[in-house]
């Protein structure tokens, strides 16, 4: 007995909301750094820190997604092996 694969897909509205939220937050931080009453070196350091934080967040999200994908593939392979063993097993066969 196999279960149909579950298709995991986000809606277009959720995707659009995530992109818009990211764009607004990044723009707000950029404007905040731009209007900060500090020297150019401090503003430059904060801008680089925000870019580093953003890229590391994307990398972390990708690593988590990849790890989850691998675990789903492994469990599907294991389930296929069990299904094959059960299908090939004949309890009435003589040894």
PDB file of N, CA and C in Angstrom:
ATOM      1  N   UNK A   1       0.841  -1.162   0.000  1.00  0.00           N
ATOM      2  CA  UNK A   1       0.000   0.000   0.000  1.00  0.00           C
ATOM      3  C   UNK A   1       0.896   1.238   0.000  1.00  0.00           C
ATOM      4  N   UNK A   2       0.835   1.986  -1.055  1.00  0.00           N
ATOM      5  CA  UNK A   2       1.661   3.191  -1.166  1.00  0.00           C
ATOM      6  C   UNK A   2       0.772   4.416  -1.072  1.00  0.00           C
ATOM      7  N   UNK A   3       1.343   5.463  -0.550  1.00  0.00           N
ATOM      8  CA  UNK A   3       0.629   6.725  -0.447  1.00  0.00           C
ATOM      9  C   UNK A   3       1.015   7.612  -1.615  1.00  0.00           C
ATOM     10  N   UNK A   4       0.067   8.353  -2.160  1.00  0.00           N
ATOM     11  CA  UNK A   4       0.424   9.260  -3.257  1.00  0.00           C
ATOM     12  C   UNK A   4       1.348  10.353  -2.733  1.00  0.00           C
ATOM     13  N   UNK A   5       2.298  10.780  -3.543  1.00  0.00           N
ATOM     14  CA  UNK A   5       3.208  11.837  -3.089  1.00  0.00           C
ATOM     15  C   UNK A   5       2.444  13.135  -2.848  1.00  0.00           C
ATOM     16  N   UNK A   6       2.834  13.817  -1.805  1.00  0.00           N
ATOM     17  CA  UNK A   6       2.204  15.086  -1.468  1.00  0.00           C
ATOM     18  C   UNK A   6       2.965  16.202  -2.170  1.00  0.00           C
ATOM     19  N   UNK A   7       2.264  16.963  -2.974  1.00  0.00           N
ATOM     20  CA  UNK A   7       2.893  18.063  -3.694  1.00  0.00           C
ATOM     21  C   UNK A   7       2.908  19.286  -2.785  1.00  0.00           C
ATOM     22  N   UNK A   8       4.095  19.724  -2.419  1.00  0.00           N
ATOM     23  CA  UNK A   8       4.234  20.874  -1.538  1.00  0.00           C
ATOM     24  C   UNK A   8       4.588  22.095  -2.379  1.00  0.00           C
ATOM     25  N   UNK A   9       3.615  22.958  -2.524  1.00  0.00           N
ATOM     26  CA  UNK A   9       3.848  24.150  -3.329  1.00  0.00           C
ATOM     27  C   UNK A   9       3.148  25.326  -2.662  1.00  0.00           C
ATOM     28  N   UNK A  10       3.829  26.456  -2.632  1.00  0.00           N
ATOM     29  CA  UNK A  10       3.219  27.647  -2.051  1.00  0.00           C
ATOM     30  C   UNK A  10       2.370  28.352  -3.099  1.00  0.00           C
ATOM     31  N   UNK A  11       1.454  29.152  -2.614  1.00  0.00           N
ATOM     32  CA  UNK A  11       0.604  29.904  -3.537  1.00  0.00           C
ATOM     33  C   UNK A  11       1.365  31.121  -4.052  1.00  0.00           C
ATOM     34  N   UNK A  12       0.874  31.679  -5.135  1.00  0.00           N
ATOM     35  CA  UNK A  12       1.494  32.879  -5.697  1.00  0.00           C
ATOM     36  C   UNK A  12       1.373  34.061  -4.743  1.00  0.00           C
ATOM     37  N   UNK A  13       0.270  34.125  -4.006  1.00  0.00           N
ATOM     38  CA  UNK A  13       0.078  35.221  -3.052  1.00  0.00           C
ATOM     39  C   UNK A  13       1.114  35.144  -1.929  1.00  0.00           C
ATOM     40  N   UNK A  14       1.383  33.941  -1.425  1.00  0.00           N
ATOM     41  CA  UNK A  14       2.373  33.784  -0.363  1.00  0.00           C
ATOM     42  C   UNK A  14       3.761  34.146  -0.874  1.00  0.00           C
ATOM     43  N   UNK A  15       4.090  33.703  -2.082  1.00  0.00           N
ATOM     44  CA  UNK A  15       5.376  34.037  -2.686  1.00  0.00           C
ATOM     45  C   UNK A  15       5.517  35.550  -2.855  1.00  0.00           C
ATOM     46  N   UNK A  16       4.473  36.188  -3.365  1.00  0.00           N
ATOM     47  CA  UNK A  16       4.494  37.640  -3.547  1.00  0.00           C
ATOM     48  C   UNK A  16       4.629  38.378  -2.226  1.00  0.00           C
ATOM     49  N   UNK A  17       3.952  37.892  -1.198  1.00  0.00           N
ATOM     50  CA  UNK A  17       4.041  38.528   0.109  1.00  0.00           C
ATOM     51  C   UNK A  17       5.455  38.399   0.670  1.00  0.00           C
ATOM     52  N   UNK A  18       6.077  37.243   0.496  1.00  0.00           N
ATOM     53  CA  UNK A  18       7.438  37.035   0.998  1.00  0.00           C
ATOM     54  C   UNK A  18       8.428  37.954   0.274  1.00  0.00           C
ATOM     55  N   UNK A  19       8.301  38.060  -1.037  1.00  0.00           N
ATOM     56  CA  UNK A  19       9.197  38.928  -1.810  1.00  0.00           C
ATOM     57  C   UNK A  19       8.988  40.386  -1.424  1.00  0.00           C
ATOM     58  N   UNK A  20       7.720  40.814  -1.308  1.00  0.00           N
ATOM     59  CA  UNK A  20       7.433  42.196  -0.939  1.00  0.00           C
ATOM     60  C   UNK A  20       7.942  42.512   0.464  1.00  0.00           C
ATOM     61  N   UNK A  21       7.769  41.579   1.380  1.00  0.00           N
ATOM     62  CA  UNK A  21       8.245  41.794   2.752  1.00  0.00           C
ATOM     63  C   UNK A  21       9.760  41.932   2.788  1.00  0.00           C
ATOM     64  N   UNK A  22      10.455  41.094   2.028  1.00  0.00           N
ATOM     65  CA  UNK A  22      11.905  41.181   1.970  1.00  0.00           C
ATOM     66  C   UNK A  22      12.340  42.514   1.375  1.00  0.00           C
ATOM     67  N   UNK A  23      11.707  42.927   0.284  1.00  0.00           N
ATOM     68  CA  UNK A  23      12.083  44.177  -0.371  1.00  0.00           C
ATOM     69  C   UNK A  23      11.834  45.382   0.538  1.00  0.00           C
ATOM     70  N   UNK A  24      10.699  45.408   1.220  1.00  0.00           N
ATOM     71  CA  UNK A  24      10.382  46.528   2.108  1.00  0.00           C
ATOM     72  C   UNK A  24      11.362  46.576   3.276  1.00  0.00           C
ATOM     73  N   UNK A  25      11.664  45.418   3.870  1.00  0.00           N
ATOM     74  CA  UNK A  25      12.581  45.424   5.019  1.00  0.00           C
ATOM     75  C   UNK A  25      13.989  45.837   4.609  1.00  0.00           C
ATOM     76  N   UNK A  26      14.461  45.358   3.466  1.00  0.00           N
ATOM     77  CA  UNK A  26      15.794  45.744   3.001  1.00  0.00           C
ATOM     78  C   UNK A  26      15.843  47.236   2.665  1.00  0.00           C
ATOM     79  N   UNK A  27      14.783  47.757   2.041  1.00  0.00           N
ATOM     80  CA  UNK A  27      14.735  49.183   1.718  1.00  0.00           C
ATOM     81  C   UNK A  27      14.680  50.022   2.998  1.00  0.00           C
ATOM     82  N   UNK A  28      13.939  49.568   3.998  1.00  0.00           N
ATOM     83  CA  UNK A  28      13.840  50.317   5.252  1.00  0.00           C
ATOM     84  C   UNK A  28      15.192  50.384   5.957  1.00  0.00           C
ATOM     85  N   UNK A  29      15.916  49.280   5.956  1.00  0.00           N
ATOM     86  CA  UNK A  29      17.243  49.275   6.581  1.00  0.00           C
ATOM     87  C   UNK A  29      18.190  50.179   5.788  1.00  0.00           C
ATOM     88  N   UNK A  30      18.123  50.126   4.460  1.00  0.00           N
ATOM     89  CA  UNK A  30      18.993  50.971   3.641  1.00  0.00           C
ATOM     90  C   UNK A  30      18.710  52.456   3.883  1.00  0.00           C
ATOM     91  N   UNK A  31      17.441  52.821   3.969  1.00  0.00           N
ATOM     92  CA  UNK A  31      17.083  54.216   4.237  1.00  0.00           C
ATOM     93  C   UNK A  31      17.546  54.612   5.641  1.00  0.00           C
ATOM     94  N   UNK A  32      17.363  53.714   6.604  1.00  0.00           N
ATOM     95  CA  UNK A  32      17.800  53.993   7.971  1.00  0.00           C
ATOM     96  C   UNK A  32      19.295  54.203   8.061  1.00  0.00           C
ATOM     97  N   UNK A  33      20.052  53.377   7.358  1.00  0.00           N
ATOM     98  CA  UNK A  33      21.508  53.551   7.351  1.00  0.00           C
ATOM     99  C   UNK A  33      21.887  54.837   6.625  1.00  0.00           C
ATOM    100  N   UNK A  34      21.181  55.149   5.558  1.00  0.00           N
ATOM    101  CA  UNK A  34      21.475  56.370   4.797  1.00  0.00           C
ATOM    102  C   UNK A  34      21.256  57.639   5.609  1.00  0.00           C
ATOM    103  N   UNK A  35      20.195  57.662   6.412  1.00  0.00           N
ATOM    104  CA  UNK A  35      19.887  58.849   7.208  1.00  0.00           C
ATOM    105  C   UNK A  35      20.530  58.832   8.590  1.00  0.00           C
ATOM    106  N   UNK A  36      21.322  57.823   8.885  1.00  0.00           N
ATOM    107  CA  UNK A  36      21.969  57.723  10.189  1.00  0.00           C
ATOM    108  C   UNK A  36      22.957  58.871  10.387  1.00  0.00           C
ATOM    109  N   UNK A  37      22.917  59.459  11.558  1.00  0.00           N
ATOM    110  CA  UNK A  37      23.825  60.565  11.868  1.00  0.00           C
ATOM    111  C   UNK A  37      25.162  59.994  12.337  1.00  0.00           C
ATOM    112  N   UNK A  38      25.933  59.511  11.375  1.00  0.00           N
ATOM    113  CA  UNK A  38      27.230  58.912  11.688  1.00  0.00           C
ATOM    114  C   UNK A  38      28.145  59.142  10.489  1.00  0.00           C
ATOM    115  N   UNK A  39      29.411  58.821  10.678  1.00  0.00           N
ATOM    116  CA  UNK A  39      30.371  59.019   9.590  1.00  0.00           C
ATOM    117  C   UNK A  39      30.142  57.988   8.488  1.00  0.00           C
ATOM    118  N   UNK A  40      30.777  58.254   7.364  1.00  0.00           N
ATOM    119  CA  UNK A  40      30.625  57.354   6.216  1.00  0.00           C
ATOM    120  C   UNK A  40      31.165  55.961   6.523  1.00  0.00           C
ATOM    121  N   UNK A  41      32.214  55.873   7.343  1.00  0.00           N
ATOM    122  CA  UNK A  41      32.777  54.563   7.689  1.00  0.00           C
ATOM    123  C   UNK A  41      31.777  53.731   8.476  1.00  0.00           C
ATOM    124  N   UNK A  42      31.074  54.340   9.390  1.00  0.00           N
ATOM    125  CA  UNK A  42      30.082  53.612  10.196  1.00  0.00           C
ATOM    126  C   UNK A  42      28.922  53.161   9.309  1.00  0.00           C
ATOM    127  N   UNK A  43      28.452  54.060   8.455  1.00  0.00           N
ATOM    128  CA  UNK A  43      27.356  53.683   7.546  1.00  0.00           C
ATOM    129  C   UNK A  43      27.803  52.588   6.583  1.00  0.00           C
ATOM    130  N   UNK A  44      29.028  52.666   6.096  1.00  0.00           N
ATOM    131  CA  UNK A  44      29.547  51.621   5.210  1.00  0.00           C
ATOM    132  C   UNK A  44      29.652  50.281   5.918  1.00  0.00           C
ATOM    133  N   UNK A  45      30.124  50.306   7.164  1.00  0.00           N
ATOM    134  CA  UNK A  45      30.218  49.068   7.935  1.00  0.00           C
ATOM    135  C   UNK A  45      28.837  48.446   8.142  1.00  0.00           C
ATOM    136  N   UNK A  46      27.862  49.271   8.490  1.00  0.00           N
ATOM    137  CA  UNK A  46      26.507  48.751   8.688  1.00  0.00           C
ATOM    138  C   UNK A  46      25.913  48.214   7.392  1.00  0.00           C
ATOM    139  N   UNK A  47      26.188  48.865   6.281  1.00  0.00           N
ATOM    140  CA  UNK A  47      25.682  48.381   4.987  1.00  0.00           C
ATOM    141  C   UNK A  47      26.293  47.024   4.641  1.00  0.00           C
ATOM    142  N   UNK A  48      27.593  46.876   4.843  1.00  0.00           N
ATOM    143  CA  UNK A  48      28.243  45.589   4.588  1.00  0.00           C
ATOM    144  C   UNK A  48      27.700  44.517   5.530  1.00  0.00           C
ATOM    145  N   UNK A  49      27.454  44.891   6.791  1.00  0.00           N
ATOM    146  CA  UNK A  49      26.914  43.936   7.756  1.00  0.00           C
ATOM    147  C   UNK A  49      25.516  43.460   7.339  1.00  0.00           C
ATOM    148  N   UNK A  50      24.696  44.376   6.830  1.00  0.00           N
ATOM    149  CA  UNK A  50      23.358  43.996   6.372  1.00  0.00           C
ATOM    150  C   UNK A  50      23.453  43.072   5.160  1.00  0.00           C
ATOM    151  N   UNK A  51      24.337  43.365   4.230  1.00  0.00           N
ATOM    152  CA  UNK A  51      24.503  42.488   3.068  1.00  0.00           C
ATOM    153  C   UNK A  51      24.996  41.102   3.481  1.00  0.00           C
ATOM    154  N   UNK A  52      25.935  41.058   4.415  1.00  0.00           N
ATOM    155  CA  UNK A  52      26.442  39.772   4.908  1.00  0.00           C
ATOM    156  C   UNK A  52      25.334  38.990   5.606  1.00  0.00           C
ATOM    157  N   UNK A  53      24.546  39.657   6.419  1.00  0.00           N
ATOM    158  CA  UNK A  53      23.438  39.000   7.112  1.00  0.00           C
ATOM    159  C   UNK A  53      22.414  38.465   6.115  1.00  0.00           C
ATOM    160  N   UNK A  54      22.131  39.242   5.080  1.00  0.00           N
ATOM    161  CA  UNK A  54      21.167  38.816   4.069  1.00  0.00           C
ATOM    162  C   UNK A  54      21.653  37.574   3.317  1.00  0.00           C
ATOM    163  N   UNK A  55      22.913  37.587   2.864  1.00  0.00           N
ATOM    164  CA  UNK A  55      23.417  36.426   2.128  1.00  0.00           C
ATOM    165  C   UNK A  55      23.525  35.196   3.021  1.00  0.00           C
ATOM    166  N   UNK A  56      23.904  35.379   4.287  1.00  0.00           N
ATOM    167  CA  UNK A  56      23.984  34.213   5.169  1.00  0.00           C
ATOM    168  C   UNK A  56      22.597  33.665   5.485  1.00  0.00           C
ATOM    169  N   UNK A  57      21.579  34.512   5.543  1.00  0.00           N
ATOM    170  CA  UNK A  57      20.211  34.039   5.755  1.00  0.00           C
ATOM    171  C   UNK A  57      19.731  33.220   4.560  1.00  0.00           C
ATOM    172  N   UNK A  58      20.038  33.678   3.343  1.00  0.00           N
ATOM    173  CA  UNK A  58      19.678  32.897   2.160  1.00  0.00           C
ATOM    174  C   UNK A  58      20.396  31.553   2.146  1.00  0.00           C
ATOM    175  N   UNK A  59      21.668  31.547   2.509  1.00  0.00           N
ATOM    176  CA  UNK A  59      22.432  30.301   2.538  1.00  0.00           C
ATOM    177  C   UNK A  59      21.869  29.342   3.572  1.00  0.00           C
ATOM    178  N   UNK A  60      21.545  29.830   4.743  1.00  0.00           N
ATOM    179  CA  UNK A  60      20.970  28.987   5.787  1.00  0.00           C
ATOM    180  C   UNK A  60      19.636  28.398   5.339  1.00  0.00           C
ATOM    181  N   UNK A  61      18.797  29.211   4.720  1.00  0.00           N
ATOM    182  CA  UNK A  61      17.508  28.714   4.233  1.00  0.00           C
ATOM    183  C   UNK A  61      17.702  27.624   3.178  1.00  0.00           C
ATOM    184  N   UNK A  62      18.684  27.801   2.293  1.00  0.00           N
ATOM    185  CA  UNK A  62      18.960  26.797   1.264  1.00  0.00           C
ATOM    186  C   UNK A  62      19.471  25.500   1.880  1.00  0.00           C
ATOM    187  N   UNK A  63      20.352  25.593   2.866  1.00  0.00           N
ATOM    188  CA  UNK A  63      20.887  24.394   3.508  1.00  0.00           C
ATOM    189  C   UNK A  63      19.777  23.627   4.224  1.00  0.00           C
ATOM    190  N   UNK A  64      18.906  24.343   4.916  1.00  0.00           N
ATOM    191  CA  UNK A  64      17.790  23.686   5.609  1.00  0.00           C
ATOM    192  C   UNK A  64      16.864  23.017   4.603  1.00  0.00           C
ATOM    193  N   UNK A  65      16.561  23.704   3.500  1.00  0.00           N
ATOM    194  CA  UNK A  65      15.699  23.120   2.471  1.00  0.00           C
ATOM    195  C   UNK A  65      16.327  21.881   1.849  1.00  0.00           C
ATOM    196  N   UNK A  66      17.626  21.947   1.543  1.00  0.00           N
ATOM    197  CA  UNK A  66      18.306  20.806   0.946  1.00  0.00           C
ATOM    198  C   UNK A  66      18.324  19.617   1.899  1.00  0.00           C
ATOM    199  N   UNK A  67      18.564  19.859   3.180  1.00  0.00           N
ATOM    200  CA  UNK A  67      18.577  18.767   4.158  1.00  0.00           C
ATOM    201  C   UNK A  67      17.199  18.122   4.260  1.00  0.00           C
ATOM    202  N   UNK A  68      16.146  18.931   4.220  1.00  0.00           N
ATOM    203  CA  UNK A  68      14.791  18.395   4.282  1.00  0.00           C
ATOM    204  C   UNK A  68      14.476  17.589   3.025  1.00  0.00           C
ATOM    205  N   UNK A  69      14.897  18.067   1.859  1.00  0.00           N
ATOM    206  CA  UNK A  69      14.675  17.333   0.613  1.00  0.00           C
ATOM    207  C   UNK A  69      15.364  15.979   0.644  1.00  0.00           C
ATOM    208  N   UNK A  70      16.596  15.923   1.151  1.00  0.00           N
ATOM    209  CA  UNK A  70      17.327  14.662   1.214  1.00  0.00           C
ATOM    210  C   UNK A  70      16.624  13.682   2.139  1.00  0.00           C
ATOM    211  N   UNK A  71      16.143  14.154   3.282  1.00  0.00           N
ATOM    212  CA  UNK A  71      15.472  13.242   4.211  1.00  0.00           C
ATOM    213  C   UNK A  71      14.180  12.712   3.617  1.00  0.00           C
ATOM    214  N   UNK A  72      13.475  13.512   2.827  1.00  0.00           N
ATOM    215  CA  UNK A  72      12.251  13.033   2.178  1.00  0.00           C
ATOM    216  C   UNK A  72      12.578  11.992   1.121  1.00  0.00           C
ATOM    217  N   UNK A  73      13.661  12.195   0.370  1.00  0.00           N
ATOM    218  CA  UNK A  73      14.049  11.226  -0.662  1.00  0.00           C
ATOM    219  C   UNK A  73      14.468   9.905  -0.025  1.00  0.00           C
ATOM    220  N   UNK A  74      15.246   9.965   1.060  1.00  0.00           N
ATOM    221  CA  UNK A  74      15.685   8.745   1.735  1.00  0.00           C
ATOM    222  C   UNK A  74      14.492   7.975   2.270  1.00  0.00           C
ATOM    223  N   UNK A  75      13.529   8.663   2.874  1.00  0.00           N
ATOM    224  CA  UNK A  75      12.371   7.951   3.418  1.00  0.00           C
ATOM    225  C   UNK A  75      11.531   7.339   2.295  1.00  0.00           C
ATOM    226  N   UNK A  76      11.466   7.983   1.127  1.00  0.00           N
ATOM    227  CA  UNK A  76      10.721   7.415   0.004  1.00  0.00           C
ATOM    228  C   UNK A  76      11.426   6.183  -0.541  1.00  0.00           C
ATOM    229  N   UNK A  77      12.760   6.199  -0.583  1.00  0.00           N
ATOM    230  CA  UNK A  77      13.508   5.030  -1.048  1.00  0.00           C
ATOM    231  C   UNK A  77      13.323   3.878  -0.073  1.00  0.00           C
ATOM    232  N   UNK A  78      13.407   4.154   1.221  1.00  0.00           N
ATOM    233  CA  UNK A  78      13.190   3.111   2.221  1.00  0.00           C
ATOM    234  C   UNK A  78      11.791   2.524   2.120  1.00  0.00           C
ATOM    235  N   UNK A  79      10.797   3.370   1.916  1.00  0.00           N
ATOM    236  CA  UNK A  79       9.429   2.887   1.777  1.00  0.00           C
ATOM    237  C   UNK A  79       9.275   2.028   0.531  1.00  0.00           C
ATOM    238  N   UNK A  80       9.938   2.395  -0.563  1.00  0.00           N
ATOM    239  CA  UNK A  80       9.872   1.588  -1.790  1.00  0.00           C
ATOM    240  C   UNK A  80      10.501   0.226  -1.569  1.00  0.00           C
ATOM    241  N   UNK A  81      11.595   0.154  -0.819  1.00  0.00           N
ATOM    242  CA  UNK A  81      12.233  -1.131  -0.523  1.00  0.00           C
ATOM    243  C   UNK A  81      11.312  -2.022   0.310  1.00  0.00           C
ATOM    244  N   UNK A  82      10.670  -1.459   1.305  1.00  0.00           N
ATOM    245  CA  UNK A  82       9.748  -2.238   2.130  1.00  0.00           C
ATOM    246  C   UNK A  82       8.571  -2.721   1.293  1.00  0.00           C
ATOM    247  N   UNK A  83       8.038  -1.860   0.446  1.00  0.00           N
ATOM    248  CA  UNK A  83       6.923  -2.263  -0.426  1.00  0.00           C
ATOM    249  C   UNK A  83       7.328  -3.402  -1.348  1.00  0.00           C
ATOM    250  N   UNK A  84       8.547  -3.335  -1.902  1.00  0.00           N
ATOM    251  CA  UNK A  84       9.010  -4.399  -2.792  1.00  0.00           C
ATOM    252  C   UNK A  84       9.172  -5.708  -2.029  1.00  0.00           C
ATOM    253  N   UNK A  85       9.746  -5.674  -0.835  1.00  0.00           N
ATOM    254  CA  UNK A  85       9.912  -6.882  -0.032  1.00  0.00           C
ATOM    255  C   UNK A  85       8.573  -7.500   0.323  1.00  0.00           C
ATOM    256  N   UNK A  86       7.601  -6.679   0.675  1.00  0.00           N
ATOM    257  CA  UNK A  86       6.284  -7.200   1.002  1.00  0.00           C
ATOM    258  C   UNK A  86       5.588  -7.791  -0.221  1.00  0.00           C
ATOM    259  N   UNK A  87       5.782  -7.177  -1.372  1.00  0.00           N
ATOM    260  CA  UNK A  87       5.154  -7.676  -2.594  1.00  0.00           C
ATOM    261  C   UNK A  87       5.775  -8.999  -3.041  1.00  0.00           C
ATOM    262  N   UNK A  88       7.075  -9.182  -2.817  1.00  0.00           N
ATOM    263  CA  UNK A  88       7.759 -10.401  -3.242  1.00  0.00           C
ATOM    264  C   UNK A  88       7.617 -11.530  -2.232  1.00  0.00           C
ATOM    265  N   UNK A  89       7.207 -11.221  -1.023  1.00  0.00           N
ATOM    266  CA  UNK A  89       7.120 -12.247   0.021  1.00  0.00           C
ATOM    267  C   UNK A  89       5.894 -13.129  -0.193  1.00  0.00           C
ATOM    268  N   UNK A  90       6.115 -14.447  -0.209  1.00  0.00           N
ATOM    269  CA  UNK A  90       5.038 -15.406  -0.340  1.00  0.00           C
ATOM    270  C   UNK A  90       5.012 -16.243   0.941  1.00  0.00           C
ATOM    271  N   UNK A  91       4.032 -16.048   1.827  1.00  0.00           N
ATOM    272  CA  UNK A  91       4.035 -16.771   3.101  1.00  0.00           C
ATOM    273  C   UNK A  91       3.764 -18.255   2.933  1.00  0.00           C
ATOM    274  N   UNK A  92       3.234 -18.676   1.784  1.00  0.00           N
ATOM    275  CA  UNK A  92       2.883 -20.083   1.584  1.00  0.00           C
ATOM    276  C   UNK A  92       3.955 -20.841   0.789  1.00  0.00           C
ATOM    277  N   UNK A  93       5.036 -20.164   0.439  1.00  0.00           N
ATOM    278  CA  UNK A  93       6.107 -20.829  -0.327  1.00  0.00           C
ATOM    279  C   UNK A  93       6.856 -21.784   0.591  1.00  0.00           C
ATOM    280  N   UNK A  94       7.267 -22.945   0.017  1.00  0.00           N
ATOM    281  CA  UNK A  94       8.039 -23.920   0.781  1.00  0.00           C
ATOM    282  C   UNK A  94       9.511 -23.527   0.746  1.00  0.00           C
ATOM    283  N   UNK A  95      10.163 -23.578   1.909  1.00  0.00           N
ATOM    284  CA  UNK A  95      11.589 -23.194   1.932  1.00  0.00           C
ATOM    285  C   UNK A  95      12.485 -24.150   1.222  1.00  0.00           C
TER     286      UNK A  95
END
